Amino acid sequence: MKTEHVMRGLSIAVAVAALPSMALASNASSALADVNTTEAPRVTQTVDNNVLSTLGNTHLSFIGSALSSGTVADSTPMNHMQLILQRSALRTSALESLIVAQHDPSSSKFHQWITPEEFGATFGVADADISAVKTWLESQGFTVNGVYPNKMQIDFSGTAGEVRQAFRTQENNYIVNHVSHIANATDISVPRALSGVIVGVAGLNDFRPQPLHKAPQVAQFNTSTQRFKIMQSTAAKSTGPSPQAVPFTGGVRGFVPYDMNVIYNTAPLYSKGLTGAGITIAVVEDLGMDNADWPNFVSQFNLGSYGGTFTQFQPQLTPTTGNCTDPGGENPDGESIETVLDSEWSTAMAPGANIWVATCNDAGSTNFFGGVFTAADNLINGTSRPNIISASYGFGEGYTDSASKSAIDLMWAQADAEGISVFVSTGDSGSNPSFNGSIIN
């Protein structure tokens, strides 16, 4: 069992212990009763494509020194980009104040969560400003797939040529760490009349978070080269019968849920009825798992009596934007070990919880979000929302443009205001997941 999954499992157990007194928003009038964010539209000038403003840090800072392998053809599809909107200072301050009050036991707003629609109406961008941005996008040839309920994101599609024409930036092919990528070569520009309500576009590059689980590696230090050399593992699985779910040779056995329960002393929680019953934990993934795995795990470790459930699906918005399609993996030959670990070990810590495996396909989007964060974003903005979201994918901030970073911050802040606890693993290499799996000498 990898460290990140163990620690996240403990965090989930702590969160579950605190959740029985909490509920997701059904009537949030008390939370917003004294919140007044009424404001006039901020787009007041004529939108002129010849009067532009450049939005800083809207391309990856390292891309200028990366190896370019040519421009992206104008006809290349750029599907489900996210135009990230900029709320006003008034609404930013109001949201920050609400979140503080929601976590203050002395406040009347303590644990008074709100819905995505309430979030959008109170803290999103004004409808008139959204309409102005949509009209401009459509005038540039893009297809607007929908506006998120949070009124902070517009899902739209087009081509690399339309991106070049509208945002004044070229999409190029790059080789980074021996992997092919696409990215915009420069910061984007937008009409000055719209610049006050636009942060940027998440979706102009395909650098996205990756699974953080790594196969075990053994390294031997070479004193002559002063470097580590990766050795082939000599451990072999036993082929004979064994009471262990994961049998090994040499006296080594697999880590099982009971071990975790003993290590983190969760038995007292279970004896008090704090098993996760009534709580929904969503693990967000970009590839599915064999539906038979979770029941087998529960049966193998006698967890069925706690009443936990398992559901695997693609979270959609209402009305749908079409940005979440099935990535596959619902069979033993194509499944993701990351998804298996996330779903099963969440159950190991909270055996009474409802487990949602929410998956979206990376292939439908070039953007940094990819399937993992599209799944999370759609859950947070959906009509049916979990109590907890767990994400086990990561990337260093150096690979993140400002629009994508703003979108992620927005997403987690919205989850907070809705009463959704979020856990994101760092992997086994400290706070920078870019080093995950590396040997540092």
mmCIF file of N, CA and C in Angstrom, residues 111-212:
data_model
loop_
_atom_site.group_PDB
_atom_site.id
_atom_site.type_symbol
_atom_site.label_atom_id
_atom_site.label_comp_id
_atom_site.label_asym_id
_atom_site.label_seq_id
_atom_site.Cartn_x
_atom_site.Cartn_y
_atom_site.Cartn_z
ATOM 1 N N HIS A 111 -21.494 25.575 9.111
ATOM 2 C CA HIS A 111 -21.948 24.394 8.372
ATOM 3 C C HIS A 111 -23.251 24.631 7.606
ATOM 4 N N GLN A 112 -23.538 25.869 7.247
ATOM 5 C CA GLN A 112 -24.673 26.170 6.380
ATOM 6 C C GLN A 112 -24.160 26.249 4.949
ATOM 7 N N TRP A 113 -24.233 25.125 4.258
ATOM 8 C CA TRP A 113 -23.632 25.017 2.936
ATOM 9 C C TRP A 113 -24.567 25.539 1.863
ATOM 10 N N ILE A 114 -24.019 25.891 0.705
ATOM 11 C CA ILE A 114 -24.811 26.430 -0.388
ATOM 12 C C ILE A 114 -24.742 25.514 -1.598
ATOM 13 N N THR A 115 -25.591 25.763 -2.573
ATOM 14 C CA THR A 115 -25.649 24.952 -3.788
ATOM 15 C C THR A 115 -24.814 25.602 -4.894
ATOM 16 N N PRO A 116 -24.516 24.857 -5.966
ATOM 17 C CA PRO A 116 -23.793 25.463 -7.094
ATOM 18 C C PRO A 116 -24.532 26.660 -7.690
ATOM 19 N N GLU A 117 -25.852 26.564 -7.765
ATOM 20 C CA GLU A 117 -26.637 27.664 -8.320
ATOM 21 C C GLU A 117 -26.563 28.897 -7.425
ATOM 22 N N GLU A 118 -26.616 28.699 -6.117
ATOM 23 C CA GLU A 118 -26.484 29.824 -5.190
ATOM 24 C C GLU A 118 -25.081 30.412 -5.256
ATOM 25 N N PHE A 119 -24.099 29.540 -5.388
ATOM 26 C CA PHE A 119 -22.718 30.002 -5.529
ATOM 27 C C PHE A 119 -22.601 30.906 -6.754
ATOM 28 N N GLY A 120 -23.160 30.458 -7.879
ATOM 29 C CA GLY A 120 -23.065 31.234 -9.107
ATOM 30 C C GLY A 120 -23.796 32.555 -9.029
ATOM 31 N N ALA A 121 -25.011 32.536 -8.495
ATOM 32 C CA ALA A 121 -25.813 33.752 -8.433
ATOM 33 C C ALA A 121 -25.209 34.788 -7.502
ATOM 34 N N THR A 122 -24.543 34.335 -6.443
ATOM 35 C CA THR A 122 -24.030 35.252 -5.428
ATOM 36 C C THR A 122 -22.572 35.628 -5.645
ATOM 37 N N PHE A 123 -21.768 34.666 -6.119
ATOM 38 C CA PHE A 123 -20.321 34.892 -6.184
ATOM 39 C C PHE A 123 -19.735 34.750 -7.597
ATOM 40 N N GLY A 124 -20.573 34.418 -8.565
ATOM 41 C CA GLY A 124 -20.093 34.292 -9.928
ATOM 42 C C GLY A 124 -20.093 35.620 -10.660
ATOM 43 N N VAL A 125 -19.861 35.564 -11.950
ATOM 44 C CA VAL A 125 -19.847 36.754 -12.796
ATOM 45 C C VAL A 125 -21.281 37.056 -13.243
ATOM 46 N N ALA A 126 -21.605 38.326 -13.350
ATOM 47 C CA ALA A 126 -22.962 38.755 -13.714
ATOM 48 C C ALA A 126 -23.376 38.194 -15.066
ATOM 49 N N ASP A 127 -24.667 37.887 -15.191
ATOM 50 C CA ASP A 127 -25.187 37.286 -16.427
ATOM 51 C C ASP A 127 -24.884 38.138 -17.653
ATOM 52 N N ALA A 128 -24.982 39.450 -17.527
ATOM 53 C CA ALA A 128 -24.738 40.324 -18.678
ATOM 54 C C ALA A 128 -23.296 40.219 -19.144
ATOM 55 N N ASP A 129 -22.364 40.091 -18.197
ATOM 56 C CA ASP A 129 -20.952 39.956 -18.557
ATOM 57 C C ASP A 129 -20.679 38.600 -19.199
ATOM 58 N N ILE A 130 -21.319 37.562 -18.679
ATOM 59 C CA ILE A 130 -21.174 36.231 -19.278
ATOM 60 C C ILE A 130 -21.716 36.244 -20.704
ATOM 61 N N SER A 131 -22.844 36.905 -20.899
ATOM 62 C CA SER A 131 -23.433 36.984 -22.230
ATOM 63 C C SER A 131 -22.498 37.693 -23.208
ATOM 64 N N ALA A 132 -21.820 38.738 -22.740
ATOM 65 C CA ALA A 132 -20.890 39.465 -23.606
ATOM 66 C C ALA A 132 -19.721 38.573 -24.018
ATOM 67 N N VAL A 133 -19.210 37.763 -23.077
ATOM 68 C CA VAL A 133 -18.095 36.866 -23.384
ATOM 69 C C VAL A 133 -18.547 35.765 -24.336
ATOM 70 N N LYS A 134 -19.715 35.183 -24.089
ATOM 71 C CA LYS A 134 -20.235 34.138 -24.971
ATOM 72 C C LYS A 134 -20.418 34.654 -26.393
ATOM 73 N N THR A 135 -20.988 35.836 -26.508
ATOM 74 C CA THR A 135 -21.216 36.421 -27.830
ATOM 75 C C THR A 135 -19.899 36.598 -28.574
ATOM 76 N N TRP A 136 -18.864 37.056 -27.856
ATOM 77 C CA TRP A 136 -17.560 37.232 -28.499
ATOM 78 C C TRP A 136 -16.974 35.896 -28.933
ATOM 79 N N LEU A 137 -17.040 34.873 -28.066
ATOM 80 C CA LEU A 137 -16.520 33.553 -28.425
ATOM 81 C C LEU A 137 -17.191 33.032 -29.693
ATOM 82 N N GLU A 138 -18.497 33.144 -29.745
ATOM 83 C CA GLU A 138 -19.232 32.653 -30.910
ATOM 84 C C GLU A 138 -18.882 33.456 -32.167
ATOM 85 N N SER A 139 -18.610 34.743 -31.990
ATOM 86 C CA SER A 139 -18.241 35.564 -33.140
ATOM 87 C C SER A 139 -16.878 35.169 -33.704
ATOM 88 N N GLN A 140 -16.061 34.493 -32.890
ATOM 89 C CA GLN A 140 -14.737 34.048 -33.325
ATOM 90 C C GLN A 140 -14.766 32.633 -33.898
ATOM 91 N N GLY A 141 -15.962 32.066 -34.003
ATOM 92 C CA GLY A 141 -16.114 30.746 -34.611
ATOM 93 C C GLY A 141 -16.170 29.594 -33.625
ATOM 94 N N PHE A 142 -16.055 29.877 -32.331
ATOM 95 C CA PHE A 142 -16.088 28.815 -31.334
ATOM 96 C C PHE A 142 -17.522 28.342 -31.082
ATOM 97 N N THR A 143 -17.648 27.105 -30.622
ATOM 98 C CA THR A 143 -18.921 26.566 -30.145
ATOM 99 C C THR A 143 -18.945 26.636 -28.632
ATOM 100 N N VAL A 144 -19.910 27.331 -28.079
ATOM 101 C CA VAL A 144 -20.055 27.400 -26.624
ATOM 102 C C VAL A 144 -20.895 26.209 -26.185
ATOM 103 N N ASN A 145 -20.283 25.307 -25.421
ATOM 104 C CA ASN A 145 -20.963 24.084 -24.985
ATOM 105 C C ASN A 145 -21.813 24.292 -23.742
ATOM 106 N N GLY A 146 -21.513 25.331 -22.982
ATOM 107 C CA GLY A 146 -22.313 25.609 -21.794
ATOM 108 C C GLY A 146 -21.569 26.449 -20.782
ATOM 109 N N VAL A 147 -22.341 27.064 -19.893
ATOM 110 C CA VAL A 147 -21.800 27.835 -18.770
ATOM 111 C C VAL A 147 -22.008 27.013 -17.504
ATOM 112 N N TYR A 148 -20.969 26.881 -16.699
ATOM 113 C CA TYR A 148 -21.084 26.120 -15.455
ATOM 114 C C TYR A 148 -22.025 26.829 -14.483
ATOM 115 N N PRO A 149 -22.725 26.076 -13.640
ATOM 116 C CA PRO A 149 -23.614 26.699 -12.649
ATOM 117 C C PRO A 149 -22.915 27.718 -11.743
ATOM 118 N N ASN A 150 -21.588 27.555 -11.546
ATOM 119 C CA ASN A 150 -20.870 28.514 -10.704
ATOM 120 C C ASN A 150 -20.682 29.873 -11.365
ATOM 121 N N LYS A 151 -21.049 29.988 -12.645
ATOM 122 C CA LYS A 151 -20.936 31.221 -13.426
ATOM 123 C C LYS A 151 -19.516 31.783 -13.399
ATOM 124 N N MET A 152 -18.559 30.842 -13.401
ATOM 125 C CA MET A 152 -17.145 31.197 -13.418
ATOM 126 C C MET A 152 -16.392 30.488 -14.540
ATOM 127 N N GLN A 153 -17.082 29.632 -15.290
ATOM 128 C CA GLN A 153 -16.447 28.858 -16.351
ATOM 129 C C GLN A 153 -17.369 28.744 -17.551
ATOM 130 N N ILE A 154 -16.797 28.910 -18.724
ATOM 131 C CA ILE A 154 -17.526 28.676 -19.963
ATOM 132 C C ILE A 154 -16.802 27.574 -20.725
ATOM 133 N N ASP A 155 -17.503 26.463 -20.981
ATOM 134 C CA ASP A 155 -16.940 25.349 -21.737
ATOM 135 C C ASP A 155 -17.155 25.626 -23.224
ATOM 136 N N PHE A 156 -16.061 25.630 -24.002
ATOM 137 C CA PHE A 156 -16.189 25.918 -25.425
ATOM 138 C C PHE A 156 -15.191 25.094 -26.232
ATOM 139 N N SER A 157 -15.490 24.922 -27.510
ATOM 140 C CA SER A 157 -14.645 24.114 -28.402
ATOM 141 C C SER A 157 -14.376 24.871 -29.690
ATOM 142 N N GLY A 158 -13.271 24.519 -30.344
ATOM 143 C CA GLY A 158 -12.920 25.131 -31.619
ATOM 144 C C GLY A 158 -11.733 24.422 -32.217
ATOM 145 N N THR A 159 -10.914 25.155 -32.943
ATOM 146 C CA THR A 159 -9.714 24.597 -33.556
ATOM 147 C C THR A 159 -8.499 25.429 -33.160
ATOM 148 N N ALA A 160 -7.326 24.877 -33.445
ATOM 149 C CA ALA A 160 -6.087 25.606 -33.157
ATOM 150 C C ALA A 160 -6.032 26.908 -33.952
ATOM 151 N N GLY A 161 -6.589 26.900 -35.157
ATOM 152 C CA GLY A 161 -6.611 28.113 -35.969
ATOM 153 C C GLY A 161 -7.488 29.187 -35.351
ATOM 154 N N GLU A 162 -8.622 28.785 -34.807
ATOM 155 C CA GLU A 162 -9.513 29.750 -34.149
ATOM 156 C C GLU A 162 -8.882 30.290 -32.878
ATOM 157 N N VAL A 163 -8.136 29.446 -32.169
ATOM 158 C CA VAL A 163 -7.397 29.911 -30.989
ATOM 159 C C VAL A 163 -6.360 30.955 -31.401
ATOM 160 N N ARG A 164 -5.631 30.669 -32.456
ATOM 161 C CA ARG A 164 -4.616 31.617 -32.936
ATOM 162 C C ARG A 164 -5.244 32.958 -33.307
ATOM 163 N N GLN A 165 -6.361 32.900 -34.012
ATOM 164 C CA GLN A 165 -7.015 34.116 -34.475
ATOM 165 C C GLN A 165 -7.626 34.908 -33.318
ATOM 166 N N ALA A 166 -8.304 34.209 -32.417
ATOM 167 C CA ALA A 166 -9.038 34.891 -31.352
ATOM 168 C C ALA A 166 -8.145 35.354 -30.215
ATOM 169 N N PHE A 167 -7.188 34.505 -29.820
ATOM 170 C CA PHE A 167 -6.390 34.793 -28.630
ATOM 171 C C PHE A 167 -4.969 35.243 -28.954
ATOM 172 N N ARG A 168 -4.659 35.336 -30.241
ATOM 173 C CA ARG A 168 -3.364 35.864 -30.690
ATOM 174 C C ARG A 168 -2.188 35.066 -30.121
ATOM 175 N N THR A 169 -2.313 33.763 -30.177
ATOM 176 C CA THR A 169 -1.220 32.899 -29.733
ATOM 177 C C THR A 169 -1.168 31.669 -30.618
ATOM 178 N N GLN A 170 0.026 31.138 -30.812
ATOM 179 C CA GLN A 170 0.224 29.976 -31.676
ATOM 180 C C GLN A 170 0.335 28.700 -30.851
ATOM 181 N N GLU A 171 -0.441 27.681 -31.236
ATOM 182 C CA GLU A 171 -0.293 26.359 -30.623
ATOM 183 C C GLU A 171 0.851 25.630 -31.310
ATOM 184 N N ASN A 172 1.820 25.167 -30.524
ATOM 185 C CA ASN A 172 2.983 24.455 -31.056
ATOM 186 C C ASN A 172 3.083 23.056 -30.482
ATOM 187 N N ASN A 173 3.814 22.197 -31.173
ATOM 188 C CA ASN A 173 4.186 20.881 -30.646
ATOM 189 C C ASN A 173 5.522 21.005 -29.919
ATOM 190 N N TYR A 174 5.636 20.343 -28.778
ATOM 191 C CA TYR A 174 6.864 20.378 -27.984
ATOM 192 C C TYR A 174 7.223 18.979 -27.514
ATOM 193 N N ILE A 175 8.517 18.765 -27.287
ATOM 194 C CA ILE A 175 9.000 17.537 -26.661
ATOM 195 C C ILE A 175 9.536 17.918 -25.285
ATOM 196 N N VAL A 176 8.899 17.418 -24.238
ATOM 197 C CA VAL A 176 9.304 17.710 -22.870
ATOM 198 C C VAL A 176 9.471 16.391 -22.127
ATOM 199 N N ASN A 177 10.671 16.161 -21.601
ATOM 200 C CA ASN A 177 10.973 14.894 -20.914
ATOM 201 C C ASN A 177 10.644 13.688 -21.800
ATOM 202 N N HIS A 178 10.989 13.822 -23.086
ATOM 203 C CA HIS A 178 10.827 12.754 -24.071
ATOM 204 C C HIS A 178 9.364 12.439 -24.387
ATOM 205 N N VAL A 179 8.457 13.347 -24.031
ATOM 206 C CA VAL A 179 7.033 13.146 -24.287
ATOM 207 C C VAL A 179 6.515 14.293 -25.157
ATOM 208 N N SER A 180 5.686 13.969 -26.142
ATOM 209 C CA SER A 180 5.118 14.989 -27.023
ATOM 210 C C SER A 180 3.961 15.707 -26.343
ATOM 211 N N HIS A 181 3.948 17.024 -26.465
ATOM 212 C CA HIS A 181 2.875 17.844 -25.906
ATOM 213 C C HIS A 181 2.520 18.949 -26.884
ATOM 214 N N ILE A 182 1.350 19.568 -26.652
ATOM 215 C CA ILE A 182 1.030 20.810 -27.339
ATOM 216 C C ILE A 182 0.824 21.898 -26.299
ATOM 217 N N ALA A 183 1.139 23.128 -26.684
ATOM 218 C CA ALA A 183 0.975 24.255 -25.768
ATOM 219 C C ALA A 183 0.990 25.550 -26.562
ATOM 220 N N ASN A 184 0.382 26.592 -25.994
ATOM 221 C CA ASN A 184 0.443 27.905 -26.613
ATOM 222 C C ASN A 184 1.803 28.533 -26.331
ATOM 223 N N ALA A 185 2.395 29.146 -27.367
ATOM 224 C CA ALA A 185 3.767 29.640 -27.283
ATOM 225 C C ALA A 185 3.888 30.933 -26.491
ATOM 226 N N THR A 186 2.813 31.712 -26.414
ATOM 227 C CA THR A 186 2.870 33.030 -25.767
ATOM 228 C C THR A 186 1.618 33.260 -24.942
ATOM 229 N N ASP A 187 1.646 34.324 -24.140
ATOM 230 C CA ASP A 187 0.446 34.728 -23.409
ATOM 231 C C ASP A 187 -0.665 35.082 -24.390
ATOM 232 N N ILE A 188 -1.887 34.918 -23.938
ATOM 233 C CA ILE A 188 -3.024 35.221 -24.804
ATOM 234 C C ILE A 188 -3.428 36.690 -24.682
ATOM 235 N N SER A 189 -4.132 37.163 -25.685
ATOM 236 C CA SER A 189 -4.722 38.498 -25.660
ATOM 237 C C SER A 189 -6.216 38.387 -25.912
ATOM 238 N N VAL A 190 -6.982 39.291 -25.301
ATOM 239 C CA VAL A 190 -8.429 39.342 -25.494
ATOM 240 C C VAL A 190 -8.821 40.801 -25.685
ATOM 241 N N PRO A 191 -10.013 41.058 -26.226
ATOM 242 C CA PRO A 191 -10.452 42.443 -26.344
ATOM 243 C C PRO A 191 -10.424 43.150 -24.982
ATOM 244 N N ARG A 192 -9.910 44.368 -24.970
ATOM 245 C CA ARG A 192 -9.757 45.098 -23.708
ATOM 246 C C ARG A 192 -11.081 45.247 -22.977
ATOM 247 N N ALA A 193 -12.163 45.340 -23.711
ATOM 248 C CA ALA A 193 -13.473 45.500 -23.076
ATOM 249 C C ALA A 193 -13.847 44.301 -22.209
ATOM 250 N N LEU A 194 -13.270 43.116 -22.532
ATOM 251 C CA LEU A 194 -13.587 41.885 -21.786
ATOM 252 C C LEU A 194 -12.519 41.518 -20.775
ATOM 253 N N SER A 195 -11.376 42.200 -20.792
ATOM 254 C CA SER A 195 -10.225 41.763 -19.993
ATOM 255 C C SER A 195 -10.494 41.780 -18.490
ATOM 256 N N GLY A 196 -11.414 42.617 -18.034
ATOM 257 C CA GLY A 196 -11.688 42.676 -16.600
ATOM 258 C C GLY A 196 -12.481 41.509 -16.066
ATOM 259 N N VAL A 197 -13.077 40.712 -16.961
ATOM 260 C CA VAL A 197 -13.889 39.576 -16.506
ATOM 261 C C VAL A 197 -13.313 38.239 -16.966
ATOM 262 N N ILE A 198 -12.106 38.240 -17.545
ATOM 263 C CA ILE A 198 -11.485 36.996 -18.021
ATOM 264 C C ILE A 198 -10.133 36.797 -17.348
ATOM 265 N N VAL A 199 -9.936 35.623 -16.731
ATOM 266 C CA VAL A 199 -8.632 35.231 -16.189
ATOM 267 C C VAL A 199 -7.760 34.654 -17.293
ATOM 268 N N GLY A 200 -8.349 33.779 -18.097
ATOM 269 C CA GLY A 200 -7.602 33.106 -19.155
ATOM 270 C C GLY A 200 -8.339 31.867 -19.606
ATOM 271 N N VAL A 201 -7.644 31.002 -20.323
ATOM 272 C CA VAL A 201 -8.229 29.778 -20.861
ATOM 273 C C VAL A 201 -7.468 28.567 -20.341
ATOM 274 N N ALA A 202 -8.164 27.676 -19.647
ATOM 275 C CA ALA A 202 -7.593 26.388 -19.259
ATOM 276 C C ALA A 202 -7.891 25.418 -20.394
ATOM 277 N N GLY A 203 -6.875 25.025 -21.116
ATOM 278 C CA GLY A 203 -7.110 24.130 -22.229
ATOM 279 C C GLY A 203 -6.240 24.423 -23.415
ATOM 280 N N LEU A 204 -5.282 25.314 -23.244
ATOM 281 C CA LEU A 204 -4.390 25.636 -24.347
ATOM 282 C C LEU A 204 -3.134 24.778 -24.335
ATOM 283 N N ASN A 205 -2.988 23.935 -23.329
ATOM 284 C CA ASN A 205 -1.895 22.964 -23.306
ATOM 285 C C ASN A 205 -2.419 21.647 -22.756
ATOM 286 N N ASP A 206 -1.688 20.570 -23.017
ATOM 287 C CA ASP A 206 -2.139 19.250 -22.570
ATOM 288 C C ASP A 206 -1.256 18.664 -21.472
ATOM 289 N N PHE A 207 -0.560 19.529 -20.731
ATOM 290 C CA PHE A 207 0.148 19.055 -19.543
ATOM 291 C C PHE A 207 -0.898 18.877 -18.454
ATOM 292 N N ARG A 208 -1.012 17.667 -17.921
ATOM 293 C CA ARG A 208 -2.068 17.416 -16.938
ATOM 294 C C ARG A 208 -1.560 16.524 -15.817
ATOM 295 N N PRO A 209 -2.219 16.566 -14.659
ATOM 296 C CA PRO A 209 -1.820 15.719 -13.525
ATOM 297 C C PRO A 209 -1.795 14.242 -13.907
ATOM 298 N N GLN A 210 -0.884 13.518 -13.274
ATOM 299 C CA GLN A 210 -0.670 12.103 -13.569
ATOM 300 C C GLN A 210 -0.887 11.261 -12.306
ATOM 301 N N PRO A 211 -1.188 9.968 -12.468
ATOM 302 C CA PRO A 211 -1.286 9.089 -11.292
ATOM 303 C C PRO A 211 0.023 9.100 -10.515
ATOM 304 N N LEU A 212 -0.067 9.036 -9.192
ATOM 305 C CA LEU A 212 1.128 9.140 -8.365
ATOM 306 C C LEU A 212 1.624 7.802 -7.831
#
